[in-house]
Amino acid sequence: MARNRGVMSDQLKEELAKELGFYDTVQQEGWGGIRARDAGNMVKRAIELAEGQLANKENK
């Protein structure tokens, strides 16, 4: 069975991890090494960015 591709690109995940301050953990331990809270914060921030982009498109 084929794995589903993730919604977020690796580049976006890395940028968010840097912004949120846990990129060093990702580099040392991989994505499995981050805390659930960090993963949740990353998803929350990605949603905020997407909503902002959508609002900008609607206002144009």
Tab-separated table of C-alpha atoms in Angstrom:
chain	number	residue	atom	x	y	z
A	1	MET	CA	0.000	0.000	0.000
A	2	ALA	CA	1.369	3.438	-0.932
A	3	ARG	CA	1.937	6.053	1.742
A	4	ASN	CA	0.015	9.282	1.476
A	5	ARG	CA	2.126	12.325	0.809
A	6	GLY	CA	2.186	14.860	3.611
A	7	VAL	CA	0.252	18.081	3.312
A	8	MET	CA	3.134	20.303	4.399
A	9	SER	CA	6.315	20.407	2.371
A	10	ASP	CA	9.569	19.545	4.094
A	11	GLN	CA	10.738	23.110	3.512
A	12	LEU	CA	7.682	24.572	5.267
A	13	LYS	CA	8.073	22.173	8.192
A	14	GLU	CA	11.723	23.143	8.584
A	15	GLU	CA	10.908	26.866	8.426
A	16	LEU	CA	8.204	26.473	11.062
A	17	ALA	CA	10.492	24.418	13.302
A	18	LYS	CA	13.123	27.169	13.066
A	19	GLU	CA	10.535	29.870	13.788
A	20	LEU	CA	9.193	27.957	16.784
A	21	GLY	CA	12.630	27.105	18.146
A	22	PHE	CA	12.880	23.319	17.948
A	23	TYR	CA	14.734	22.824	14.681
A	24	ASP	CA	17.854	21.688	16.540
A	25	THR	CA	15.847	18.775	17.962
A	26	VAL	CA	14.668	17.864	14.462
A	27	GLN	CA	18.253	17.868	13.211
A	28	GLN	CA	19.499	15.726	16.091
A	29	GLU	CA	16.595	13.300	16.546
A	30	GLY	CA	14.395	13.635	13.467
A	31	TRP	CA	10.714	14.564	13.445
A	32	GLY	CA	9.930	11.751	15.873
A	33	GLY	CA	11.991	13.501	18.529
A	34	ILE	CA	9.793	16.583	18.855
A	35	ARG	CA	7.220	16.948	21.584
A	36	ALA	CA	3.525	16.640	20.797
A	37	ARG	CA	3.089	20.246	21.918
A	38	ASP	CA	5.694	21.387	19.372
A	39	ALA	CA	3.972	19.425	16.604
A	40	GLY	CA	0.641	20.980	17.572
A	41	ASN	CA	2.134	24.459	17.596
A	42	MET	CA	3.619	23.817	14.177
A	43	VAL	CA	0.232	22.806	12.769
A	44	LYS	CA	-1.445	25.781	14.437
A	45	ARG	CA	1.089	28.179	12.893
A	46	ALA	CA	0.698	26.564	9.452
A	47	ILE	CA	-3.073	27.078	9.683
A	48	GLU	CA	-2.572	30.722	10.677
A	49	LEU	CA	-0.323	31.263	7.647
A	50	ALA	CA	-2.803	29.583	5.307
A	51	GLU	CA	-5.705	31.630	6.669
A	52	GLY	CA	-3.681	34.811	6.199
A	53	GLN	CA	-2.919	33.909	2.588
A	54	LEU	CA	-6.579	33.127	1.943
A	55	ALA	CA	-7.683	36.432	3.461
A	56	ASN	CA	-5.183	38.296	1.258
A	57	LYS	CA	-6.531	36.592	-1.866
A	58	GLU	CA	-10.123	37.424	-0.939
A	59	ASN	CA	-9.295	41.101	-0.382
A	60	LYS	CA	-7.747	41.514	-3.836
